Amino acid sequence: MTDERLYARATCSALVITCSDFRFKRAERSFADIAAPGDDYDLIARPGAIRLLVAPRSDAARDSLNDEIALLQRLHGFTRVLMVNHLSCRAYDDIASPENERAVHAEHLRTAAASILRDHPGVAPEPYLIAMADGVLRAERVTP
């Protein structure tokens, strides 16, 4: 799609919520290009990504993320919310250990999916976890 056609569009298909951690940007971009090709997504990057919906450090953090999701959905009409957490997330240091981090992230992603369904009608949440597999960072779908 040309820049001119992209600029003229009023809607996108997805919102991607991801962590702001610099170490995972390449993996996140690769994932987003496959999941919502052609820059067909809005992006929110926050430390801890979806943690803000299920185990925020403050009510204001949760409210702010929910407000952003609602605003972007109103403006751009997306129908999917791609929630992307990653292992080795320092924003989870206080609630997860190397032994249980995969389970903690999976539970948070499932809980956040239910929250998105409840608080943002008309959008379908899709939970993903980025992890190292054979020396490469890959996004894997978390099952409900």
Tab-separated table of N, CA, C and O in Angstrom, residues 1 6 9 11-17 27-43 78-84 124 126 128 139:
chain	number	residue	atom	x	y	z
A	1	MET	N	0.845	-1.162	0.000
A	1	MET	CA	0.000	0.000	0.000
A	1	MET	C	0.898	1.235	0.000
A	1	MET	O	1.867	1.309	0.746
A	6	LEU	N	-2.327	4.755	2.573
A	6	LEU	CA	-2.317	4.472	4.005
A	6	LEU	C	-2.734	5.709	4.796
A	6	LEU	O	-3.553	5.632	5.713
A	9	ARG	N	-6.514	6.365	4.924
A	9	ARG	CA	-7.385	5.405	5.608
A	9	ARG	C	-7.866	5.942	6.949
A	9	ARG	O	-7.161	6.656	7.634
A	11	THR	N	-9.474	3.574	9.182
A	11	THR	CA	-9.579	2.434	10.086
A	11	THR	C	-8.379	1.515	9.950
A	11	THR	O	-7.653	1.556	8.956
A	12	CYS	N	-8.213	0.672	10.966
A	12	CYS	CA	-7.213	-0.388	10.918
A	12	CYS	C	-7.858	-1.649	11.481
A	12	CYS	O	-8.937	-1.590	12.072
A	13	SER	N	-7.200	-2.781	11.306
A	13	SER	CA	-7.814	-4.039	11.723
A	13	SER	C	-7.505	-4.417	13.160
A	13	SER	O	-8.246	-5.194	13.755
A	14	ALA	N	-6.403	-3.891	13.725
A	14	ALA	CA	-5.975	-4.387	15.032
A	14	ALA	C	-5.313	-3.311	15.874
A	14	ALA	O	-4.814	-2.310	15.367
A	15	LEU	N	-5.314	-3.577	17.158
A	15	LEU	CA	-4.506	-2.843	18.130
A	15	LEU	C	-3.505	-3.838	18.688
A	15	LEU	O	-3.887	-4.952	19.070
A	16	VAL	N	-2.236	-3.471	18.728
A	16	VAL	CA	-1.200	-4.298	19.327
A	16	VAL	C	-0.787	-3.647	20.637
A	16	VAL	O	-0.404	-2.479	20.655
A	17	ILE	N	-0.907	-4.398	21.726
A	17	ILE	CA	-0.443	-3.924	23.034
A	17	ILE	C	0.773	-4.752	23.391
A	17	ILE	O	0.701	-5.982	23.466
A	27	ALA	N	11.315	-8.773	17.284
A	27	ALA	CA	10.349	-9.879	17.335
A	27	ALA	C	8.916	-9.353	17.277
A	27	ALA	O	8.062	-9.920	16.603
A	28	GLU	N	8.653	-8.256	17.971
A	28	GLU	CA	7.304	-7.682	17.960
A	28	GLU	C	6.932	-7.159	16.579
A	28	GLU	O	5.811	-7.357	16.110
A	29	ARG	N	7.869	-6.467	15.920
A	29	ARG	CA	7.599	-5.970	14.562
A	29	ARG	C	7.335	-7.116	13.599
A	29	ARG	O	6.413	-7.064	12.790
A	30	SER	N	8.152	-8.166	13.687
A	30	SER	CA	7.950	-9.325	12.815
A	30	SER	C	6.582	-9.944	13.061
A	30	SER	O	5.860	-10.275	12.115
A	31	PHE	N	6.218	-10.085	14.317
A	31	PHE	CA	4.912	-10.633	14.667
A	31	PHE	C	3.794	-9.745	14.123
A	31	PHE	O	2.855	-10.228	13.479
A	32	ALA	N	3.871	-8.439	14.363
A	32	ALA	CA	2.820	-7.515	13.917
A	32	ALA	C	2.704	-7.510	12.394
A	32	ALA	O	1.593	-7.436	11.856
A	33	ASP	N	3.826	-7.600	11.690
A	33	ASP	CA	3.782	-7.616	10.223
A	33	ASP	C	3.052	-8.847	9.688
A	33	ASP	O	2.440	-8.794	8.627
A	34	ILE	N	3.120	-9.951	10.429
A	34	ILE	CA	2.405	-11.165	10.024
A	34	ILE	C	0.944	-11.097	10.467
A	34	ILE	O	0.032	-11.414	9.712
A	35	ALA	N	0.711	-10.662	11.694
A	35	ALA	CA	-0.642	-10.665	12.271
A	35	ALA	C	-1.530	-9.557	11.713
A	35	ALA	O	-2.741	-9.722	11.615
A	36	ALA	N	-0.931	-8.421	11.362
A	36	ALA	CA	-1.687	-7.281	10.826
A	36	ALA	C	-0.839	-6.603	9.760
A	36	ALA	O	-0.305	-5.512	9.954
A	37	PRO	N	-0.676	-7.242	8.605
A	37	PRO	CA	0.255	-6.755	7.575
A	37	PRO	C	-0.101	-5.382	7.019
A	37	PRO	O	-1.248	-4.953	7.090
A	38	GLY	N	0.909	-4.738	6.501
A	38	GLY	CA	0.694	-3.448	5.845
A	38	GLY	C	0.446	-2.303	6.797
A	38	GLY	O	-0.297	-1.381	6.493
A	39	ASP	N	1.072	-2.341	7.972
A	39	ASP	CA	0.869	-1.285	8.971
A	39	ASP	C	-0.605	-1.130	9.321
A	39	ASP	O	-1.093	-0.029	9.537
A	40	ASP	N	-1.314	-2.248	9.398
A	40	ASP	CA	-2.748	-2.233	9.625
A	40	ASP	C	-3.079	-2.359	11.114
A	40	ASP	O	-3.957	-3.113	11.501
A	41	TYR	N	-2.328	-1.626	11.951
A	41	TYR	CA	-2.554	-1.720	13.389
A	41	TYR	C	-2.131	-0.437	14.102
A	41	TYR	O	-1.261	0.292	13.649
A	42	ASP	N	-2.805	-0.199	15.215
A	42	ASP	CA	-2.371	0.808	16.182
A	42	ASP	C	-1.454	0.101	17.167
A	42	ASP	O	-1.484	-1.116	17.290
A	43	LEU	N	-0.662	0.883	17.905
A	43	LEU	CA	0.310	0.302	18.822
A	43	LEU	C	0.303	1.047	20.152
A	43	LEU	O	0.338	2.278	20.186
A	78	PHE	N	-10.757	-0.703	15.011
A	78	PHE	CA	-10.190	-2.049	14.933
A	78	PHE	C	-11.128	-3.065	15.588
A	78	PHE	O	-11.950	-2.713	16.437
A	79	THR	N	-10.975	-4.322	15.179
A	79	THR	CA	-11.823	-5.393	15.720
A	79	THR	C	-11.014	-6.454	16.469
A	79	THR	O	-11.591	-7.385	17.014
A	80	ARG	N	-9.698	-6.313	16.479
A	80	ARG	CA	-8.825	-7.270	17.172
A	80	ARG	C	-7.889	-6.517	18.105
A	80	ARG	O	-7.400	-5.446	17.758
A	81	VAL	N	-7.616	-7.118	19.272
A	81	VAL	CA	-6.600	-6.595	20.183
A	81	VAL	C	-5.559	-7.698	20.385
A	81	VAL	O	-5.855	-8.734	20.970
A	82	LEU	N	-4.377	-7.479	19.848
A	82	LEU	CA	-3.281	-8.437	19.964
A	82	LEU	C	-2.463	-8.065	21.198
A	82	LEU	O	-1.812	-7.027	21.223
A	83	MET	N	-2.552	-8.892	22.220
A	83	MET	CA	-1.873	-8.646	23.494
A	83	MET	C	-0.584	-9.449	23.488
A	83	MET	O	-0.618	-10.684	23.408
A	84	VAL	N	0.559	-8.764	23.581
A	84	VAL	CA	1.848	-9.429	23.415
A	84	VAL	C	2.729	-9.195	24.641
A	84	VAL	O	3.288	-8.107	24.806
A	124	ALA	N	-12.058	-8.507	19.534
A	124	ALA	CA	-11.662	-9.863	19.903
A	124	ALA	C	-10.218	-9.850	20.398
A	124	ALA	O	-9.306	-9.478	19.647
A	126	GLU	N	-6.596	-11.357	21.395
A	126	GLU	CA	-5.731	-12.465	20.985
A	126	GLU	C	-4.464	-12.412	21.825
A	126	GLU	O	-3.645	-11.513	21.647
A	128	TYR	N	-0.738	-13.441	23.141
A	128	TYR	CA	0.510	-14.022	22.646
A	128	TYR	C	1.620	-13.805	23.664
A	128	TYR	O	1.618	-12.821	24.394
A	139	ALA	N	6.734	-15.347	18.764
A	139	ALA	CA	5.447	-15.148	19.431
A	139	ALA	C	4.639	-16.431	19.313
A	139	ALA	O	4.501	-16.988	18.231
